[in-house]
CSV table of C-alpha atoms and ligand atoms in Angstrom, one decimal:
chain,number,residue,atom,x,y,z
A,1,MET,CA,0.0,0.0,0.0
A,2,LYS,CA,1.2,3.5,-0.8
A,3,SER,CA,2.3,5.7,2.1
A,4,ARG,CA,0.2,8.8,2.6
A,5,ILE,CA,2.2,11.9,3.1
A,6,LEU,CA,1.0,15.3,4.3
A,7,LEU,CA,3.2,18.1,3.1
A,8,ILE,CA,2.8,21.4,4.9
A,9,GLU,CA,4.8,23.9,2.9
A,10,ASP,CA,4.1,27.3,1.6
A,11,GLU,CA,6.8,27.6,-1.2
A,12,PRO,CA,4.9,26.7,-4.4
A,13,GLY,CA,8.0,25.7,-6.3
A,14,LEU,CA,9.1,23.2,-3.6
A,15,VAL,CA,5.6,21.8,-3.3
A,16,LEU,CA,5.4,21.1,-7.0
A,17,THR,CA,8.8,19.5,-7.1
A,18,LEU,CA,8.1,17.4,-4.0
A,19,LYS,CA,4.7,16.3,-5.1
A,20,ASP,CA,6.1,15.3,-8.5
A,21,ARG,CA,9.1,13.5,-7.3
A,22,LEU,CA,7.4,11.7,-4.4
A,23,ALA,CA,4.6,10.6,-6.7
A,24,GLN,CA,7.2,8.9,-8.9
A,25,GLU,CA,8.4,7.0,-5.8
A,26,SER,CA,4.8,5.8,-5.3
A,27,TYR,CA,3.9,8.0,-2.4
A,28,THR,CA,0.5,9.6,-2.2
A,29,VAL,CA,1.1,13.3,-1.3
A,30,GLU,CA,-1.4,15.9,-0.2
A,31,ALA,CA,-0.2,19.4,0.3
A,32,VAL,CA,-1.5,22.4,2.3
A,33,SER,CA,0.2,25.7,2.3
A,34,ASP,CA,-0.4,27.2,5.8
A,35,GLY,CA,0.0,26.1,9.4
A,36,GLU,CA,-3.7,26.2,10.5
A,37,ALA,CA,-4.8,24.2,7.5
A,38,GLY,CA,-2.0,21.7,8.1
A,39,LEU,CA,-3.0,21.2,11.7
A,40,ALA,CA,-6.7,20.8,10.8
A,41,ARG,CA,-5.9,18.3,8.0
A,42,ALA,CA,-3.5,16.2,10.2
A,43,THR,CA,-6.0,16.1,13.0
A,44,LYS,CA,-8.8,15.0,10.7
A,45,GLU,CA,-7.1,12.5,8.5
A,46,LEU,CA,-4.6,9.7,9.0
A,47,TYR,CA,-1.2,10.0,7.4
A,48,ASP,CA,1.9,7.9,7.5
A,49,LEU,CA,4.2,10.8,7.6
A,50,ILE,CA,4.0,14.6,7.9
A,51,ILE,CA,6.6,16.9,6.2
A,52,LEU,CA,6.4,20.2,8.0
A,53,ASP,CA,8.1,23.4,7.1
A,54,VAL,CA,9.0,25.8,10.0
A,55,MET,CA,8.3,29.2,8.4
A,56,LEU,CA,4.6,29.0,7.5
A,57,PRO,CA,1.7,31.5,7.2
A,58,SER,CA,-0.9,31.6,10.0
A,59,LYS,CA,0.9,29.2,12.3
A,60,ASN,CA,4.5,28.2,12.3
A,61,GLY,CA,5.8,24.7,12.1
A,62,PHE,CA,6.9,24.5,15.7
A,63,ASP,CA,3.4,25.4,16.9
A,64,VAL,CA,1.8,22.9,14.5
A,65,CYS,CA,4.1,20.2,15.8
A,66,ARG,CA,3.4,21.0,19.4
A,67,ASP,CA,-0.3,21.1,18.9
A,68,LEU,CA,-0.4,17.8,17.0
A,69,ARG,CA,1.5,16.1,19.8
A,70,GLN,CA,-0.8,17.6,22.4
A,71,ARG,CA,-3.8,16.3,20.6
A,72,GLY,CA,-2.2,12.8,20.8
A,73,ILE,CA,-1.4,12.6,17.1
A,74,ALA,CA,1.7,10.4,16.9
A,75,THR,CA,2.3,10.5,13.1
A,76,PRO,CA,6.0,10.9,12.4
A,77,ILE,CA,7.0,14.4,11.6
A,78,LEU,CA,9.9,15.4,9.5
A,79,MET,CA,10.7,19.2,9.8
A,80,LEU,CA,12.2,21.3,7.1
A,81,THR,CA,14.4,24.1,8.6
A,82,ALA,CA,16.3,26.9,7.1
A,83,ARG,CA,20.0,26.3,6.5
A,84,GLY,CA,22.2,26.3,9.6
A,85,GLN,CA,19.4,27.0,12.1
A,86,VAL,CA,20.7,24.7,14.9
A,87,VAL,CA,18.4,26.2,17.4
A,88,ASP,CA,15.4,25.4,15.1
A,89,LYS,CA,16.5,21.8,15.0
A,90,VAL,CA,16.8,21.4,18.7
A,91,LEU,CA,13.5,23.1,19.3
A,92,GLY,CA,11.7,21.0,16.7
A,93,LEU,CA,12.9,17.8,18.2
A,94,LYS,CA,11.9,19.0,21.7
A,95,LEU,CA,8.4,19.8,20.5
A,96,GLY,CA,8.0,16.2,19.2
A,97,ALA,CA,9.4,16.2,15.6
A,98,ASP,CA,11.1,12.9,14.7
A,99,ASP,CA,13.7,14.3,12.4
A,100,TYR,CA,14.6,17.4,10.5
A,101,LEU,CA,16.2,18.4,7.2
A,102,SER,CA,17.9,21.7,6.3
A,103,LYS,CA,16.9,23.5,3.2
A,104,PRO,CA,18.1,23.2,0.5
A,105,PHE,CA,18.3,19.4,0.4
A,106,GLU,CA,18.8,16.7,-2.1
A,107,MET,CA,15.8,14.5,-3.0
A,108,ILE,CA,17.8,11.4,-2.2
A,109,GLU,CA,18.4,12.6,1.4
A,110,LEU,CA,14.8,13.5,1.9
A,111,GLN,CA,13.7,10.0,0.7
A,112,ALA,CA,16.3,8.3,2.9
A,113,ARG,CA,14.9,10.1,6.0
A,114,MET,CA,11.3,9.5,5.0
A,115,GLU,CA,12.0,5.8,4.5
A,116,ALA,CA,13.7,5.6,7.9
A,117,LEU,CA,10.7,7.2,9.6
A,118,LEU,CA,8.2,5.1,7.8
A,119,ARG,CA,10.0,1.9,8.7
A,120,ARG,CA,9.7,2.7,12.4
A,121,ALA,CA,6.3,4.3,12.1
A,122,PRO,CA,3.9,1.5,13.0
A,123,ALA,CA,5.6,0.7,16.3
A,124,LEU,CA,6.0,4.4,17.1
A,125,ALA,CA,2.4,5.2,16.4
A,126,LYS,CA,1.1,2.4,18.6
A,127,SER,CA,3.3,3.1,21.6
A,128,SER,CA,3.2,6.9,21.7
A,129,GLN,CA,-0.5,7.5,21.0
A,130,GLU,CA,-1.7,7.8,24.5
A,131,ILE,CA,-4.3,10.5,24.3
A,132,TYR,CA,-6.7,11.4,21.5
A,133,GLN,CA,-9.2,14.2,21.6
A,134,PHE,CA,-12.1,15.1,19.4
A,135,GLY,CA,-15.0,17.5,20.2
A,136,ASP,CA,-15.6,17.3,23.9
A,137,ILE,CA,-14.3,13.8,24.1
A,138,ARG,CA,-10.9,12.7,25.4
A,139,VAL,CA,-9.7,9.2,25.0
A,140,ASP,CA,-6.9,7.9,27.2
A,141,PHE,CA,-5.6,4.7,25.6
A,142,LEU,CA,-3.4,3.8,28.5
A,143,SER,CA,-6.1,3.8,31.2
A,144,ALA,CA,-8.8,2.9,28.6
A,145,GLU,CA,-10.8,5.8,29.9
A,146,VAL,CA,-13.1,8.1,27.9
A,147,THR,CA,-14.3,11.4,29.2
A,148,ARG,CA,-16.7,14.0,27.9
A,149,ASN,CA,-16.0,17.5,29.3
A,150,GLY,CA,-14.1,15.8,32.1
A,151,ARG,CA,-16.9,13.4,33.0
A,152,LYS,CA,-16.2,9.8,32.6
A,153,LEU,CA,-18.2,7.8,30.0
A,154,GLU,CA,-19.0,4.2,30.7
A,155,LEU,CA,-17.9,2.3,27.6
A,156,ALA,CA,-18.1,-1.5,27.4
A,157,ALA,CA,-14.8,-3.2,26.5
A,158,ARG,CA,-16.0,-3.9,22.9
A,159,GLU,CA,-17.2,-0.3,22.5
A,160,PHE,CA,-13.8,1.0,23.6
A,161,GLN,CA,-12.0,-1.4,21.1
A,162,LEU,CA,-14.3,-0.2,18.4
A,163,LEU,CA,-13.7,3.4,19.1
A,164,ARG,CA,-9.9,2.8,19.3
A,165,TYR,CA,-10.0,1.1,15.9
A,166,PHE,CA,-12.0,4.0,14.4
A,167,ILE,CA,-9.5,6.6,15.8
A,168,GLU,CA,-6.5,4.6,14.5
A,169,HIS,CA,-8.2,4.5,11.1
A,170,ARG,CA,-9.7,8.0,11.0
A,171,GLY,CA,-10.7,9.4,7.7
A,172,ILE,CA,-10.9,5.9,6.1
A,173,ALA,CA,-14.2,4.3,5.1
A,174,LEU,CA,-14.4,1.0,6.9
A,175,SER,CA,-16.8,-1.8,5.8
A,176,ARG,CA,-18.8,-3.7,8.3
A,177,ASP,CA,-17.0,-6.9,7.4
A,178,LYS,CA,-13.6,-5.3,7.9
A,179,LEU,CA,-14.7,-4.0,11.4
A,180,LEU,CA,-16.0,-7.4,12.3
A,181,ASP,CA,-12.8,-9.0,11.4
A,182,GLU,CA,-10.6,-6.4,13.0
A,183,VAL,CA,-12.5,-5.6,16.2
A,184,TRP,CA,-14.4,-8.8,16.9
A,185,GLY,CA,-12.0,-11.3,15.3
A,186,TYR,CA,-12.8,-14.2,13.1
A,187,ASN,CA,-14.5,-16.1,15.9
A,188,ALA,CA,-17.2,-13.5,16.2
A,189,THR,CA,-20.8,-14.3,15.4
A,190,PRO,CA,-20.7,-13.4,11.8
A,191,SER,CA,-23.3,-10.7,11.7
A,192,THR,CA,-22.7,-7.3,10.4
A,193,ARG,CA,-25.8,-6.2,12.4
A,194,THR,CA,-23.5,-6.6,15.5
A,195,VAL,CA,-21.4,-3.7,14.1
A,196,ASP,CA,-24.5,-1.5,13.5
A,197,VAL,CA,-25.7,-2.1,17.1
A,198,HIS,CA,-22.3,-1.2,18.6
A,199,VAL,CA,-21.9,1.9,16.4
A,200,ALA,CA,-25.4,3.0,17.6
A,201,TRP,CA,-24.4,2.6,21.2
A,202,LEU,CA,-21.1,4.3,20.7
A,203,ARG,CA,-22.9,7.3,19.0
A,204,GLN,CA,-25.2,7.6,22.0
A,205,LYS,CA,-22.1,8.1,24.2
A,206,ILE,CA,-19.8,10.2,22.0
A,207,GLU,CA,-22.0,12.2,19.7
A,208,PRO,CA,-23.5,15.6,20.8
A,209,ASN,CA,-26.5,14.6,18.7
A,210,PRO,CA,-26.6,10.9,18.0
A,211,SER,CA,-29.2,11.1,15.3
A,212,HIS,CA,-27.0,13.5,13.4
A,213,PRO,CA,-23.5,12.1,13.9
A,214,GLN,CA,-20.6,14.4,13.3
A,215,PHE,CA,-17.8,12.1,14.1
A,216,LEU,CA,-18.9,8.6,13.4
A,217,LEU,CA,-20.4,8.8,10.0
A,218,THR,CA,-22.4,6.3,8.0
A,219,VAL,CA,-20.9,5.4,4.6
A,220,HIS,CA,-23.8,4.4,2.3
A,221,ARG,CA,-23.8,0.7,1.4
A,222,LEU,CA,-20.4,0.1,3.0
A,223,GLY,CA,-20.1,0.9,6.7
A,224,TYR,CA,-18.7,3.7,8.7
A,225,LYS,CA,-16.0,6.4,8.8
A,226,PHE,CA,-14.7,8.2,11.8
A,227,ILE,CA,-13.8,11.9,11.4
A,228,GLY,CA,-11.7,13.5,14.2
A,229,SER,CA,-12.3,17.1,15.2
B,1,CA,CA1,8.2,28.4,4.3
């Protein structure tokens, strides 16, 4: 499967070059050109890697990086810094970036760093995603606790597993069969109705208005899709 890359960069020439070259290397690249848009996109959709420029309109790369980590988004981040800005590099790493590259850089070096981050990404994402927030809801994966405006929600174990799976696959349409296999396992009573029932229960707990879901959406004739805040 192609790796999905989010490129947050405001230099049109560099965006064009990177999109073009990375597409040739069979990456799927989506680009946004300012910090706020980058933060919103990375919160809403799931990427394998984020390439993040430091100097950006509306919100700089450091703030985007810090906010993503505070929201529990563990996607590897490769920061692009200006040449020789050692302080930038240290700050970037402190705020949760995984690696950095100074501009201008050679494509081959960018790719080498991307590959290194993507190789360790699955383990990294699993172990460092401890908290995820959307709307008024806060999910703590370590304690398996879900709160809404600070008040604890009572979720059954299966509901929690289902919510976790949705969060880990946010932005992706998931079929009922896929959810049954992944959340219930192959020994489950093979009824896709089970999925619908649990999604309905989950909506009662996490949606501000369960009859008009804004997070856990129905995908017509297929299944469901979770959209983060
Ligand atoms: Ca820039």
